[in-house]
Structure formats: structure tokens, C-alpha cells
């Protein structure tokens, strides 16, 4: 497979059809995604950037999202998780408001670059439950792609824990958000269908 370049990132975003200012911002965000995710891989061994690009594709093709800023948020949603040191760079090139949205979507222990503490899961769930609708949509799209990608994960215990968290937190969260937008309603339907399918696959 050829390395992912800026033109590919812009095509996945749908940026060629955006306005001039939005295309300029997309080029900046796309270049940052290439820098921030460079050298990072998923536990499946694939280049990390493939994941946020898949989340963007999911949002555009299956949920019908076309708002540029939401798609840029999806592109960089894991930036502070994999490279917390990139925060200043993101502020400088995309502004503090956008970076603050990314920060709100990232677990505290990832940002602070420390081991996960006993109360971090509770804090993380609270952060996600208080996200505004568009940001929550991106976070749920991330979970949906992770769910679809579980089959490629070599860690069976991780797969079980992932499905458990979906059942006891993410699906109820998505269900409660259904009325906030048609996009979130569609997301809940897709997430639930995938969850049921994968739950059957991993059941002893």
C-alpha cells in the first residue's frame, strides 16, 4: 500500500468541494494529521492514520455528515491521545477552541502522560457524557469503527472489555442522545447493530 499523503487525506475529507477558507483549513489540518500520527500504529499493526480516516469516511458515507469542522475534528480526534506533546502545535495552527474540543475528547491520563489511575474511568465517562452533540457524534463514530475493527485485534481480553464498556456505557449514552439530532439517531442504530453482532461472536 502506498503511504498516505496530503492529497489522499483531503479527498477522504471531501475538502475539494469546500469553500476556499475551509479548504485552506483542511490543508493545515491534513498536514498536521500526517505529522501527529506519523510513526504510530494500532495494535493490529496498521498505520494509525488509517483509523481517523476511516472515522471520517464513516461519518460522511453512513451518517451523512458534511460539516467541515466536524470532519476535521474526526480527522484529529486521537491527536492528543497518541501525541499529547502536539497540543501547542495544534493551538498555533488550528486555534485554541478547536484544540480545546480535542482535549475534551481525550482521557486525562493520556494528556497528562501518566498511568491510568483508579478514578480515571469515571472521569473519562463524565467527559464524554458532557460533550456537545457534534463532538459526541465523532466520539461515537470512533467507537463504532473500533468495534468493526475488533476482529483484527490480537488481544481477546481487550475485545471483551471493549464490548462490555459498549454495553454498559456507550450504547446507553448514544440512546440518550438520539433526540439531539438525526445524525446521532442514525449513529445509535448502527452502533447497536454492530454491538449485537460482535457480542455473539465473542461469547464463550
mmCIF file of C-alpha atoms in Angstrom:
data_model
loop_
_atom_site.group_PDB
_atom_site.id
_atom_site.type_symbol
_atom_site.label_atom_id
_atom_site.label_comp_id
_atom_site.label_asym_id
_atom_site.label_seq_id
_atom_site.Cartn_x
_atom_site.Cartn_y
_atom_site.Cartn_z
ATOM 1 C CA UNK A 1 0.000 0.000 0.000
ATOM 2 C CA UNK A 2 1.268 3.463 -0.860
ATOM 3 C CA UNK A 3 1.929 5.845 2.040
ATOM 4 C CA UNK A 4 -0.939 8.179 2.844
ATOM 5 C CA UNK A 5 -0.269 11.679 1.525
ATOM 6 C CA UNK A 6 -1.971 15.052 1.919
ATOM 7 C CA UNK A 7 -3.982 14.743 -1.292
ATOM 8 C CA UNK A 8 -5.439 11.445 -0.073
ATOM 9 C CA UNK A 9 -6.385 12.964 3.289
ATOM 10 C CA UNK A 10 -8.103 15.896 1.564
ATOM 11 C CA UNK A 11 -10.006 13.555 -0.737
ATOM 12 C CA UNK A 12 -11.251 11.454 2.180
ATOM 13 C CA UNK A 13 -12.421 14.641 3.917
ATOM 14 C CA UNK A 14 -14.250 15.746 0.777
ATOM 15 C CA UNK A 15 -12.346 19.023 1.009
ATOM 16 C CA UNK A 16 -12.109 19.659 -2.774
ATOM 17 C CA UNK A 17 -15.804 20.615 -2.696
ATOM 18 C CA UNK A 18 -15.460 23.001 0.260
ATOM 19 C CA UNK A 19 -15.140 26.782 0.144
ATOM 20 C CA UNK A 20 -11.765 28.469 -0.180
ATOM 21 C CA UNK A 21 -11.293 29.211 3.531
ATOM 22 C CA UNK A 22 -12.427 25.733 4.520
ATOM 23 C CA UNK A 23 -10.058 24.128 2.018
ATOM 24 C CA UNK A 24 -7.174 26.149 3.449
ATOM 25 C CA UNK A 25 -8.051 24.979 6.957
ATOM 26 C CA UNK A 26 -8.337 21.410 5.703
ATOM 27 C CA UNK A 27 -4.851 21.544 4.228
ATOM 28 C CA UNK A 28 -3.481 22.705 7.578
ATOM 29 C CA UNK A 29 -5.373 20.012 9.498
ATOM 30 C CA UNK A 30 -4.393 17.374 6.957
ATOM 31 C CA UNK A 31 -0.716 18.262 7.207
ATOM 32 C CA UNK A 32 -0.965 18.151 10.995
ATOM 33 C CA UNK A 33 -2.586 14.711 10.868
ATOM 34 C CA UNK A 34 0.335 13.409 8.815
ATOM 35 C CA UNK A 35 2.769 14.841 11.361
ATOM 36 C CA UNK A 36 0.966 13.909 14.580
ATOM 37 C CA UNK A 37 0.088 10.317 13.668
ATOM 38 C CA UNK A 38 3.399 9.615 11.920
ATOM 39 C CA UNK A 39 5.229 6.631 13.399
ATOM 40 C CA UNK A 40 2.227 5.466 15.447
ATOM 41 C CA UNK A 41 0.486 2.160 14.809
ATOM 42 C CA UNK A 42 -2.665 0.482 16.077
ATOM 43 C CA UNK A 43 -2.491 -2.787 17.991
ATOM 44 C CA UNK A 44 -3.312 -4.522 14.686
ATOM 45 C CA UNK A 45 -0.011 -3.195 13.335
ATOM 46 C CA UNK A 46 -1.617 -0.804 10.839
ATOM 47 C CA UNK A 47 -0.622 2.879 10.437
ATOM 48 C CA UNK A 48 -2.593 4.899 12.987
ATOM 49 C CA UNK A 49 -3.785 7.478 10.454
ATOM 50 C CA UNK A 50 -5.887 4.804 8.766
ATOM 51 C CA UNK A 51 -8.198 4.848 11.799
ATOM 52 C CA UNK A 52 -9.165 8.558 11.851
ATOM 53 C CA UNK A 53 -9.545 8.468 8.070
ATOM 54 C CA UNK A 54 -11.945 5.537 8.481
ATOM 55 C CA UNK A 55 -13.900 7.525 11.082
ATOM 56 C CA UNK A 56 -14.169 10.441 8.637
ATOM 57 C CA UNK A 57 -15.375 8.069 5.911
ATOM 58 C CA UNK A 58 -17.937 6.523 8.258
ATOM 59 C CA UNK A 59 -19.320 9.940 9.192
ATOM 60 C CA UNK A 60 -19.568 11.099 5.589
ATOM 61 C CA UNK A 61 -20.816 7.925 3.920
ATOM 62 C CA UNK A 62 -23.023 6.332 6.580
ATOM 63 C CA UNK A 63 -24.169 9.198 8.779
ATOM 64 C CA UNK A 64 -24.349 11.925 6.149
ATOM 65 C CA UNK A 65 -22.088 14.438 7.893
ATOM 66 C CA UNK A 66 -20.870 17.238 5.629
ATOM 67 C CA UNK A 67 -19.901 19.983 8.092
ATOM 68 C CA UNK A 68 -16.171 20.642 7.535
ATOM 69 C CA UNK A 69 -15.285 21.408 11.141
ATOM 70 C CA UNK A 70 -16.875 18.180 12.372
ATOM 71 C CA UNK A 71 -14.917 16.176 9.811
ATOM 72 C CA UNK A 72 -11.665 17.914 10.767
ATOM 73 C CA UNK A 73 -12.418 17.081 14.389
ATOM 74 C CA UNK A 74 -12.842 13.437 13.375
ATOM 75 C CA UNK A 75 -9.535 13.525 11.499
ATOM 76 C CA UNK A 76 -7.653 14.728 14.572
ATOM 77 C CA UNK A 77 -9.795 13.166 17.308
ATOM 78 C CA UNK A 78 -6.945 10.976 18.589
ATOM 79 C CA UNK A 79 -4.145 13.524 18.121
ATOM 80 C CA UNK A 80 -3.755 14.320 21.816
ATOM 81 C CA UNK A 81 -4.053 10.650 22.755
ATOM 82 C CA UNK A 82 -1.174 9.456 20.597
ATOM 83 C CA UNK A 83 0.888 12.660 20.778
ATOM 84 C CA UNK A 84 -0.005 14.850 23.785
ATOM 85 C CA UNK A 85 3.067 16.962 23.046
ATOM 86 C CA UNK A 86 1.367 18.176 19.847
ATOM 87 C CA UNK A 87 -1.126 20.350 21.756
ATOM 88 C CA UNK A 88 0.806 23.602 21.294
ATOM 89 C CA UNK A 89 1.261 22.861 17.598
ATOM 90 C CA UNK A 90 -2.478 22.325 17.214
ATOM 91 C CA UNK A 91 -3.259 25.563 19.055
ATOM 92 C CA UNK A 92 -0.820 27.506 16.884
ATOM 93 C CA UNK A 93 -2.175 26.215 13.592
ATOM 94 C CA UNK A 94 -5.855 25.474 14.239
ATOM 95 C CA UNK A 95 -6.653 27.693 17.272
ATOM 96 C CA UNK A 96 -7.323 27.116 20.956
ATOM 97 C CA UNK A 97 -11.060 26.500 20.579
ATOM 98 C CA UNK A 98 -10.591 23.578 18.193
ATOM 99 C CA UNK A 99 -7.778 22.138 20.320
ATOM 100 C CA UNK A 100 -9.946 22.504 23.413
ATOM 101 C CA UNK A 101 -12.575 20.345 21.740
ATOM 102 C CA UNK A 102 -9.932 17.694 21.098
ATOM 103 C CA UNK A 103 -8.803 17.930 24.704
ATOM 104 C CA UNK A 104 -12.377 17.373 25.927
ATOM 105 C CA UNK A 105 -12.498 14.204 23.805
ATOM 106 C CA UNK A 106 -9.272 12.782 25.248
ATOM 107 C CA UNK A 107 -8.782 10.862 28.504
ATOM 108 C CA UNK A 108 -6.943 12.863 31.171
ATOM 109 C CA UNK A 109 -4.257 10.259 31.778
ATOM 110 C CA UNK A 110 -3.388 10.307 28.066
ATOM 111 C CA UNK A 111 -2.995 14.087 28.042
ATOM 112 C CA UNK A 112 -1.009 14.032 31.281
ATOM 113 C CA UNK A 113 1.133 11.104 30.033
ATOM 114 C CA UNK A 114 0.767 9.030 33.187
ATOM 115 C CA UNK A 115 -0.525 5.562 34.101
ATOM 116 C CA UNK A 116 -4.286 5.204 34.360
ATOM 117 C CA UNK A 117 -5.496 5.793 37.935
ATOM 118 C CA UNK A 118 -8.439 4.188 39.732
ATOM 119 C CA UNK A 119 -10.802 7.118 39.179
ATOM 120 C CA UNK A 120 -9.813 7.844 35.579
ATOM 121 C CA UNK A 121 -12.548 5.691 34.050
ATOM 122 C CA UNK A 122 -15.234 7.618 35.944
ATOM 123 C CA UNK A 123 -13.715 10.943 34.927
ATOM 124 C CA UNK A 124 -13.444 9.798 31.323
ATOM 125 C CA UNK A 125 -17.068 8.752 31.161
ATOM 126 C CA UNK A 126 -18.150 12.084 32.634
ATOM 127 C CA UNK A 127 -16.148 13.953 29.999
ATOM 128 C CA UNK A 128 -17.808 12.032 27.192
ATOM 129 C CA UNK A 129 -21.294 12.359 28.658
ATOM 130 C CA UNK A 130 -20.950 16.147 28.699
ATOM 131 C CA UNK A 131 -19.684 16.553 25.126
ATOM 132 C CA UNK A 132 -21.792 18.732 22.791
ATOM 133 C CA UNK A 133 -23.735 16.810 20.105
ATOM 134 C CA UNK A 134 -21.253 17.117 17.200
ATOM 135 C CA UNK A 135 -18.294 16.173 19.372
ATOM 136 C CA UNK A 136 -20.201 13.243 20.850
ATOM 137 C CA UNK A 137 -21.058 12.134 17.321
ATOM 138 C CA UNK A 138 -17.351 11.987 16.476
ATOM 139 C CA UNK A 139 -16.553 10.063 19.668
ATOM 140 C CA UNK A 140 -19.313 7.530 18.931
ATOM 141 C CA UNK A 141 -18.091 7.165 15.341
ATOM 142 C CA UNK A 142 -14.681 6.381 16.794
ATOM 143 C CA UNK A 143 -16.214 3.663 18.958
ATOM 144 C CA UNK A 144 -18.158 2.265 16.024
ATOM 145 C CA UNK A 145 -15.058 1.962 13.874
ATOM 146 C CA UNK A 146 -13.171 0.391 16.792
ATOM 147 C CA UNK A 147 -15.991 -2.110 17.156
ATOM 148 C CA UNK A 148 -15.848 -3.028 13.483
ATOM 149 C CA UNK A 149 -12.083 -3.323 13.750
ATOM 150 C CA UNK A 150 -12.144 -5.677 16.748
ATOM 151 C CA UNK A 151 -11.860 -8.734 14.554
ATOM 152 C CA UNK A 152 -8.333 -7.618 13.625
ATOM 153 C CA UNK A 153 -7.247 -7.142 17.235
ATOM 154 C CA UNK A 154 -4.992 -9.904 18.571
ATOM 155 C CA UNK A 155 -5.981 -9.148 22.174
ATOM 156 C CA UNK A 156 -9.058 -11.208 23.074
ATOM 157 C CA UNK A 157 -9.309 -9.720 26.575
ATOM 158 C CA UNK A 158 -9.327 -6.226 25.084
ATOM 159 C CA UNK A 159 -12.157 -7.258 22.804
ATOM 160 C CA UNK A 160 -14.232 -8.479 25.759
ATOM 161 C CA UNK A 161 -13.579 -5.335 27.784
ATOM 162 C CA UNK A 162 -14.406 -3.186 24.793
ATOM 163 C CA UNK A 163 -17.766 -4.865 24.283
ATOM 164 C CA UNK A 164 -18.552 -4.623 27.995
ATOM 165 C CA UNK A 165 -17.954 -0.863 28.013
ATOM 166 C CA UNK A 166 -20.143 -0.520 24.947
ATOM 167 C CA UNK A 167 -22.971 -2.347 26.626
ATOM 168 C CA UNK A 168 -22.872 -0.585 29.964
ATOM 169 C CA UNK A 169 -21.927 2.935 28.858
ATOM 170 C CA UNK A 170 -21.670 3.828 25.175
ATOM 171 C CA UNK A 171 -24.937 2.335 23.970
ATOM 172 C CA UNK A 172 -26.963 3.964 26.794
ATOM 173 C CA UNK A 173 -25.142 7.232 26.098
ATOM 174 C CA UNK A 174 -25.922 7.004 22.379
ATOM 175 C CA UNK A 175 -29.520 6.087 23.142
ATOM 176 C CA UNK A 176 -29.971 9.079 25.422
ATOM 177 C CA UNK A 177 -28.559 11.359 22.700
ATOM 178 C CA UNK A 178 -30.834 10.069 19.923
ATOM 179 C CA UNK A 179 -33.193 13.007 20.157
ATOM 180 C CA UNK A 180 -30.447 15.610 19.790
ATOM 181 C CA UNK A 181 -30.015 15.149 16.028
ATOM 182 C CA UNK A 182 -30.865 12.776 13.164
ATOM 183 C CA UNK A 183 -27.139 12.028 12.882
ATOM 184 C CA UNK A 184 -26.997 10.791 16.468
ATOM 185 C CA UNK A 185 -30.136 8.723 15.947
ATOM 186 C CA UNK A 186 -28.542 7.006 12.950
ATOM 187 C CA UNK A 187 -25.330 6.505 14.901
ATOM 188 C CA UNK A 188 -27.179 4.774 17.726
ATOM 189 C CA UNK A 189 -28.870 2.402 15.274
ATOM 190 C CA UNK A 190 -25.556 1.447 13.645
ATOM 191 C CA UNK A 191 -23.742 1.102 16.938
ATOM 192 C CA UNK A 192 -26.418 -1.148 18.390
ATOM 193 C CA UNK A 193 -26.486 -3.412 15.318
ATOM 194 C CA UNK A 194 -22.710 -3.850 15.342
ATOM 195 C CA UNK A 195 -22.660 -4.437 19.080
ATOM 196 C CA UNK A 196 -25.232 -7.230 18.878
ATOM 197 C CA UNK A 197 -23.321 -8.927 16.071
ATOM 198 C CA UNK A 198 -19.940 -8.789 17.788
ATOM 199 C CA UNK A 199 -21.321 -9.787 21.174
ATOM 200 C CA UNK A 200 -22.461 -13.037 19.635
ATOM 201 C CA UNK A 201 -19.066 -13.577 18.025
ATOM 202 C CA UNK A 202 -17.065 -13.318 21.254
ATOM 203 C CA UNK A 203 -19.495 -15.143 23.562
ATOM 204 C CA UNK A 204 -17.903 -18.325 25.011
#
